[in-house]
Amino acid sequence: MTAVWQTTRFAIDLGRPQVMGIVNVTPDSFSDGGAHASTEAALRHCEQLMGEGADILDIGGESTRPGSPAVPLEEELARVVPVVREAVKLRVPVSVDTYKPEVMRAVLELGADIVNDIWALRRPGALEVVCAHPACGVCLMHMHRDPQTMQVAPMSGDVVPAVREFLEAQARAMRARGVQAERIVLDPGIGFGKTVQQNFALLARQGELLASGLPLLAGWSRKSSLGAVSGIESAAERMVPSVAAAVLAVEKGAAIVRVHDVRETVAALAVWRAMNRERQR
């Protein structure tokens, strides 16, 4: 497996778990919608997450919660571009959560390091934008259907091989265009068109997703599946199960965890690392 994630400005060390902090510049995200919707509030949140130990910032201008409507291009650009323009000055890798090629192009021109795409570059023009860039990192995520319908008719059967095959195919498409493997990370898309049982199957059998040799990003933070098994209905109150899921994902081989609760996740991973050091002696 690649030891680094090569991005626009940084070769991110994957020898230790990386914590990606979520910065939602949206009024309607499922957990913290509206909390950081202005440029100033979003930048304050970026600085807060860095202070809490975030290794990467992931900035998004469109909610992808189940049933969420698509955001017009100009509105997403208006939300994201001012934040990215300032965030790239913070000396930390900046990821942008978008599937629109026009947004990808705009943020990459500003110096963004990573494109994090729930559509895995399947939208027209997206693959071309990323592959034309000389160095940016990319996270390819599996999603069944689209945000508007994914939980209305989730996947059926054993999802693990289907997810693995899809992600490997998308990575091959990038490699065929000359993109180095070191630039590519895969995300199984927890909650994106899967049932509770299927999501936990992806966690339990996460090792099967690592067979391609590409690093894995796990995005369990505050997801409804955690609420289903813990009985915690409010997404904002799912910090404890979210941290537990992040640590379990890392234990199963995930290189990056995408989280809302950075401080708590960083602390939990410090405990995991201490145990792991002793286990390896």
GROMACS .gro file of C-alpha atoms in nm:
model
  281
    1MET     CA    1   0.000   0.000   0.000
    2THR     CA    2   0.123   0.349  -0.078
    3ALA     CA    3   0.290   0.518   0.218
    4VAL     CA    4   0.192   0.870   0.115
    5TRP     CA    5  -0.102   1.048  -0.037
    6GLN     CA    6   0.046   1.277  -0.299
    7THR     CA    7  -0.149   1.601  -0.328
    8THR     CA    8  -0.100   1.942  -0.485
    9ARG     CA    9   0.130   2.080  -0.215
   10PHE     CA   10   0.176   1.797   0.035
   11ALA     CA   11   0.290   1.437   0.042
   12ILE     CA   12   0.065   1.326   0.328
   13ASP     CA   13   0.222   1.061   0.551
   14LEU     CA   14  -0.008   0.759   0.570
   15GLY     CA   15   0.225   0.580   0.807
   16ARG     CA   16  -0.007   0.705   1.081
   17PRO     CA   17  -0.385   0.758   1.066
   18GLN     CA   18  -0.479   1.098   0.927
   19VAL     CA   19  -0.775   1.291   1.066
   20MET     CA   20  -0.973   1.489   0.808
   21GLY     CA   21  -1.184   1.760   0.971
   22ILE     CA   22  -1.520   1.845   0.813
   23VAL     CA   23  -1.595   2.208   0.726
   24ASN     CA   24  -1.951   2.236   0.594
   25VAL     CA   25  -2.013   2.575   0.430
   26THR     CA   26  -2.381   2.489   0.399
   27PRO     CA   27  -2.712   2.584   0.560
   28ASP     CA   28  -2.852   2.231   0.553
   29SER     CA   29  -2.592   1.960   0.625
   30PHE     CA   30  -2.739   1.677   0.830
   31SER     CA   31  -2.534   1.741   1.144
   32ASP     CA   32  -2.403   2.098   1.155
   33GLY     CA   33  -2.588   2.276   0.876
   34GLY     CA   34  -2.574   2.654   0.914
   35ALA     CA   35  -2.312   2.650   1.189
   36HIS     CA   36  -2.029   2.756   0.955
   37ALA     CA   37  -2.224   2.889   0.656
   38SER     CA   38  -2.045   3.225   0.624
   39THR     CA   39  -1.687   3.257   0.501
   40GLU     CA   40  -1.576   3.404   0.833
   41ALA     CA   41  -1.742   3.131   1.038
   42ALA     CA   42  -1.602   2.860   0.812
   43LEU     CA   43  -1.249   2.995   0.845
   44ARG     CA   44  -1.282   3.017   1.222
   45HIS     CA   45  -1.392   2.654   1.218
   46CYS     CA   46  -1.091   2.563   1.001
   47GLU     CA   47  -0.860   2.720   1.257
   48GLN     CA   48  -1.042   2.550   1.542
   49LEU     CA   49  -1.012   2.208   1.380
   50MET     CA   50  -0.642   2.266   1.315
   51GLY     CA   51  -0.598   2.354   1.682
   52GLU     CA   52  -0.773   2.030   1.774
   53GLY     CA   53  -0.529   1.828   1.565
   54ALA     CA   54  -0.685   1.796   1.219
   55ASP     CA   55  -0.433   1.681   0.959
   56ILE     CA   56  -0.653   1.774   0.660
   57LEU     CA   57  -0.945   2.015   0.614
   58ASP     CA   58  -1.237   1.903   0.396
   59ILE     CA   59  -1.445   2.198   0.275
   60GLY     CA   60  -1.786   2.139   0.119
   61GLY     CA   61  -2.055   2.370  -0.016
   62GLU     CA   62  -2.335   2.121  -0.085
   63SER     CA   63  -2.509   1.890   0.159
   64THR     CA   64  -2.519   1.527   0.048
   65ARG     CA   65  -2.746   1.398   0.322
   66PRO     CA   66  -3.017   1.158   0.201
   67GLY     CA   67  -3.285   1.350   0.013
   68SER     CA   68  -3.089   1.673  -0.009
   69PRO     CA   69  -3.147   1.884  -0.322
   70ALA     CA   70  -2.862   1.966  -0.558
   71VAL     CA   71  -2.709   2.312  -0.518
   72PRO     CA   72  -2.678   2.532  -0.831
   73LEU     CA   73  -2.323   2.573  -0.957
   74GLU     CA   74  -2.298   2.948  -0.895
   75GLU     CA   75  -2.422   2.909  -0.538
   76GLU     CA   76  -2.170   2.636  -0.459
   77LEU     CA   77  -1.889   2.845  -0.606
   78ALA     CA   78  -2.000   3.146  -0.400
   79ARG     CA   79  -1.991   2.936  -0.083
   80VAL     CA   80  -1.667   2.747  -0.141
   81VAL     CA   81  -1.427   2.969  -0.335
   82PRO     CA   82  -1.386   3.245  -0.071
   83VAL     CA   83  -1.319   2.985   0.199
   84VAL     CA   84  -1.068   2.789  -0.008
   85ARG     CA   85  -0.889   3.108  -0.114
   86GLU     CA   86  -0.809   3.176   0.253
   87ALA     CA   87  -0.782   2.817   0.375
   88VAL     CA   88  -0.489   2.740   0.142
   89LYS     CA   89  -0.289   2.993   0.345
   90LEU     CA   90  -0.322   2.785   0.663
   91ARG     CA   91  -0.034   2.544   0.587
   92VAL     CA   92  -0.249   2.234   0.600
   93PRO     CA   93  -0.379   2.015   0.316
   94VAL     CA   94  -0.710   2.145   0.186
   95SER     CA   95  -0.964   1.903   0.039
   96VAL     CA   96  -1.279   2.018  -0.138
   97ASP     CA   97  -1.589   1.798  -0.127
   98THR     CA   98  -1.751   1.848  -0.468
   99TYR     CA   99  -1.864   1.656  -0.773
  100LYS     CA  100  -1.894   1.950  -1.012
  101PRO     CA  101  -1.601   1.982  -1.255
  102GLU     CA  102  -1.635   2.362  -1.261
  103VAL     CA  103  -1.590   2.376  -0.883
  104MET     CA  104  -1.297   2.133  -0.903
  105ARG     CA  105  -1.126   2.352  -1.161
  106ALA     CA  106  -1.184   2.671  -0.960
  107VAL     CA  107  -1.050   2.536  -0.632
  108LEU     CA  108  -0.753   2.364  -0.793
  109GLU     CA  109  -0.660   2.695  -0.953
  110LEU     CA  110  -0.661   2.842  -0.601
  111GLY     CA  111  -0.419   2.574  -0.482
  112ALA     CA  112  -0.651   2.319  -0.321
  113ASP     CA  113  -0.476   1.989  -0.258
  114ILE     CA  114  -0.748   1.725  -0.288
  115VAL     CA  115  -1.074   1.667  -0.473
  116ASN     CA  116  -1.311   1.456  -0.261
  117ASP     CA  117  -1.588   1.338  -0.495
  118ILE     CA  118  -1.895   1.141  -0.386
  119TRP     CA  119  -1.954   1.057  -0.754
  120ALA     CA  120  -1.599   0.922  -0.800
  121LEU     CA  121  -1.544   1.148  -1.104
  122ARG     CA  122  -1.843   1.003  -1.293
  123ARG     CA  123  -2.000   1.338  -1.373
  124PRO     CA  124  -1.919   1.466  -1.725
  125GLY     CA  125  -1.589   1.651  -1.727
  126ALA     CA  126  -1.480   1.564  -1.373
  127LEU     CA  127  -1.234   1.292  -1.467
  128GLU     CA  128  -1.075   1.519  -1.725
  129VAL     CA  129  -1.029   1.807  -1.478
  130VAL     CA  130  -0.858   1.594  -1.214
  131CYS     CA  131  -0.646   1.391  -1.454
  132ALA     CA  132  -0.525   1.709  -1.626
  133HIS     CA  133  -0.391   1.842  -1.297
  134PRO     CA  134  -0.026   1.749  -1.242
  135ALA     CA  135  -0.041   1.661  -0.874
  136CYS     CA  136  -0.374   1.694  -0.690
  137GLY     CA  137  -0.494   1.412  -0.471
  138VAL     CA  138  -0.836   1.257  -0.520
  139CYS     CA  139  -1.075   1.057  -0.307
  140LEU     CA  140  -1.307   0.831  -0.506
  141MET     CA  141  -1.624   0.739  -0.317
  142HIS     CA  142  -1.882   0.470  -0.385
  143MET     CA  143  -2.242   0.592  -0.395
  144HIS     CA  144  -2.548   0.393  -0.497
  145ARG     CA  145  -2.788   0.604  -0.706
  146ASP     CA  146  -2.776   0.972  -0.595
  147PRO     CA  147  -2.833   1.172  -0.274
  148GLN     CA  148  -3.198   1.228  -0.359
  149THR     CA  149  -3.281   0.856  -0.398
  150MET     CA  150  -2.998   0.654  -0.244
  151GLN     CA  151  -3.181   0.567   0.079
  152VAL     CA  152  -3.521   0.530  -0.088
  153ALA     CA  153  -3.391   0.224  -0.275
  154PRO     CA  154  -3.060   0.115  -0.119
  155MET     CA  155  -2.840  -0.163  -0.249
  156SER     CA  156  -2.937  -0.527  -0.210
  157GLY     CA  157  -2.732  -0.833  -0.127
  158ASP     CA  158  -2.363  -0.848  -0.043
  159VAL     CA  159  -2.231  -0.498  -0.105
  160VAL     CA  160  -1.863  -0.556  -0.028
  161PRO     CA  161  -1.758  -0.706  -0.363
  162ALA     CA  162  -1.973  -0.456  -0.554
  163VAL     CA  163  -1.815  -0.162  -0.372
  164ARG     CA  164  -1.466  -0.303  -0.418
  165GLU     CA  165  -1.513  -0.366  -0.789
  166PHE     CA  166  -1.658  -0.019  -0.850
  167LEU     CA  167  -1.376   0.160  -0.667
  168GLU     CA  168  -1.108  -0.045  -0.836
  169ALA     CA  169  -1.262   0.028  -1.177
  170GLN     CA  170  -1.268   0.403  -1.112
  171ALA     CA  171  -0.908   0.394  -0.995
  172ARG     CA  172  -0.808   0.201  -1.309
  173ALA     CA  173  -0.972   0.469  -1.522
  174MET     CA  174  -0.750   0.728  -1.359
  175ARG     CA  175  -0.438   0.515  -1.384
  176ALA     CA  176  -0.510   0.462  -1.756
  177ARG     CA  177  -0.487   0.840  -1.798
  178GLY     CA  178  -0.147   0.851  -1.634
  179VAL     CA  179  -0.244   0.943  -1.277
  180GLN     CA  180  -0.003   0.794  -1.022
  181ALA     CA  181  -0.146   0.552  -0.767
  182GLU     CA  182  -0.003   0.773  -0.491
  183ARG     CA  183  -0.263   1.039  -0.573
  184ILE     CA  184  -0.565   0.809  -0.525
  185VAL     CA  185  -0.759   0.721  -0.210
  186LEU     CA  186  -1.079   0.514  -0.196
  187ASP     CA  187  -1.392   0.565   0.018
  188PRO     CA  188  -1.659   0.291   0.050
  189GLY     CA  189  -1.930   0.554   0.101
  190ILE     CA  190  -2.079   0.463   0.437
  191GLY     CA  191  -2.447   0.561   0.434
  192PHE     CA  192  -2.460   0.637   0.063
  193GLY     CA  193  -2.724   0.393  -0.056
  194LYS     CA  194  -2.655   0.116   0.193
  195THR     CA  195  -2.857  -0.036   0.476
  196VAL     CA  196  -2.738  -0.037   0.837
  197GLN     CA  197  -2.632  -0.400   0.805
  198GLN     CA  198  -2.447  -0.331   0.480
  199ASN     CA  199  -2.259  -0.039   0.632
  200PHE     CA  200  -2.136  -0.256   0.916
  201ALA     CA  201  -2.047  -0.533   0.672
  202LEU     CA  202  -1.821  -0.281   0.497
  203LEU     CA  203  -1.655  -0.211   0.832
  204ALA     CA  204  -1.626  -0.574   0.940
  205ARG     CA  205  -1.481  -0.676   0.602
  206GLN     CA  206  -1.289  -0.358   0.533
  207GLY     CA  207  -0.978  -0.564   0.464
  208GLU     CA  208  -1.134  -0.684   0.139
  209LEU     CA  209  -1.145  -0.325   0.017
  210LEU     CA  210  -0.771  -0.288   0.074
  211ALA     CA  211  -0.683  -0.564  -0.174
  212SER     CA  212  -0.618  -0.308  -0.449
  213GLY     CA  213  -0.328  -0.165  -0.250
  214LEU     CA  214  -0.482   0.183  -0.243
  215PRO     CA  215  -0.543   0.365   0.087
  216LEU     CA  216  -0.891   0.386   0.233
  217LEU     CA  217  -1.078   0.681   0.378
  218ALA     CA  218  -1.359   0.602   0.624
  219GLY     CA  219  -1.643   0.847   0.676
  220TRP     CA  220  -1.857   0.723   0.966
  221SER     CA  221  -1.894   1.051   1.152
  222ARG     CA  222  -2.244   1.100   1.300
  223LYS     CA  223  -2.401   0.874   1.034
  224SER     CA  224  -2.754   0.742   1.084
  225SER     CA  225  -2.631   0.383   1.106
  226LEU     CA  226  -2.454   0.478   1.428
  227GLY     CA  227  -2.780   0.622   1.556
  228ALA     CA  228  -2.963   0.302   1.458
  229VAL     CA  229  -2.737   0.077   1.666
  230SER     CA  230  -2.681   0.318   1.957
  231GLY     CA  231  -3.032   0.456   1.990
  232ILE     CA  232  -2.903   0.815   1.965
  233GLU     CA  233  -3.146   0.994   1.734
  234SER     CA  234  -2.978   1.334   1.717
  235ALA     CA  235  -2.684   1.343   1.476
  236ALA     CA  236  -2.516   1.614   1.682
  237GLU     CA  237  -2.511   1.382   1.985
  238ARG     CA  238  -2.341   1.087   1.809
  239MET     CA  239  -1.987   1.186   1.901
  240VAL     CA  240  -1.912   0.874   2.109
  241PRO     CA  241  -2.025   0.615   1.852
  242SER     CA  242  -1.855   0.822   1.580
  243VAL     CA  243  -1.523   0.810   1.760
  244ALA     CA  244  -1.566   0.437   1.823
  245ALA     CA  245  -1.634   0.378   1.453
  246ALA     CA  246  -1.331   0.587   1.351
  247VAL     CA  247  -1.099   0.386   1.576
  248LEU     CA  248  -1.246   0.056   1.454
  249ALA     CA  249  -1.199   0.169   1.093
  250VAL     CA  250  -0.835   0.253   1.161
  251GLU     CA  251  -0.787  -0.081   1.337
  252LYS     CA  252  -0.924  -0.244   1.021
  253GLY     CA  253  -0.674  -0.058   0.804
  254ALA     CA  254  -0.825   0.280   0.712
  255ALA     CA  255  -0.557   0.543   0.648
  256ILE     CA  256  -0.780   0.850   0.686
  257VAL     CA  257  -1.092   0.915   0.891
  258ARG     CA  258  -1.324   1.201   0.798
  259VAL     CA  259  -1.482   1.341   1.115
  260HIS     CA  260  -1.675   1.625   1.273
  261ASP     CA  261  -1.534   1.563   1.623
  262VAL     CA  262  -1.163   1.617   1.562
  263ARG     CA  263  -1.037   1.666   1.918
  264GLU     CA  264  -1.210   1.354   2.048
  265THR     CA  265  -1.100   1.143   1.751
  266VAL     CA  266  -0.738   1.257   1.781
  267ALA     CA  267  -0.741   1.168   2.152
  268ALA     CA  268  -0.892   0.826   2.088
  269LEU     CA  269  -0.636   0.750   1.817
  270ALA     CA  270  -0.356   0.843   2.058
  271VAL     CA  271  -0.481   0.565   2.286
  272TRP     CA  272  -0.500   0.327   1.989
  273ARG     CA  273  -0.143   0.412   1.886
  274ALA     CA  274  -0.013   0.355   2.239
  275MET     CA  275  -0.171   0.011   2.245
  276ASN     CA  276  -0.043  -0.066   1.897
  277ARG     CA  277   0.314   0.027   1.988
  278GLU     CA  278   0.308  -0.225   2.271
  279ARG     CA  279   0.145  -0.489   2.052
  280GLN     CA  280   0.426  -0.457   1.798
  281ARG     CA  281   0.709  -0.494   2.048
   0.00000   0.00000   0.00000
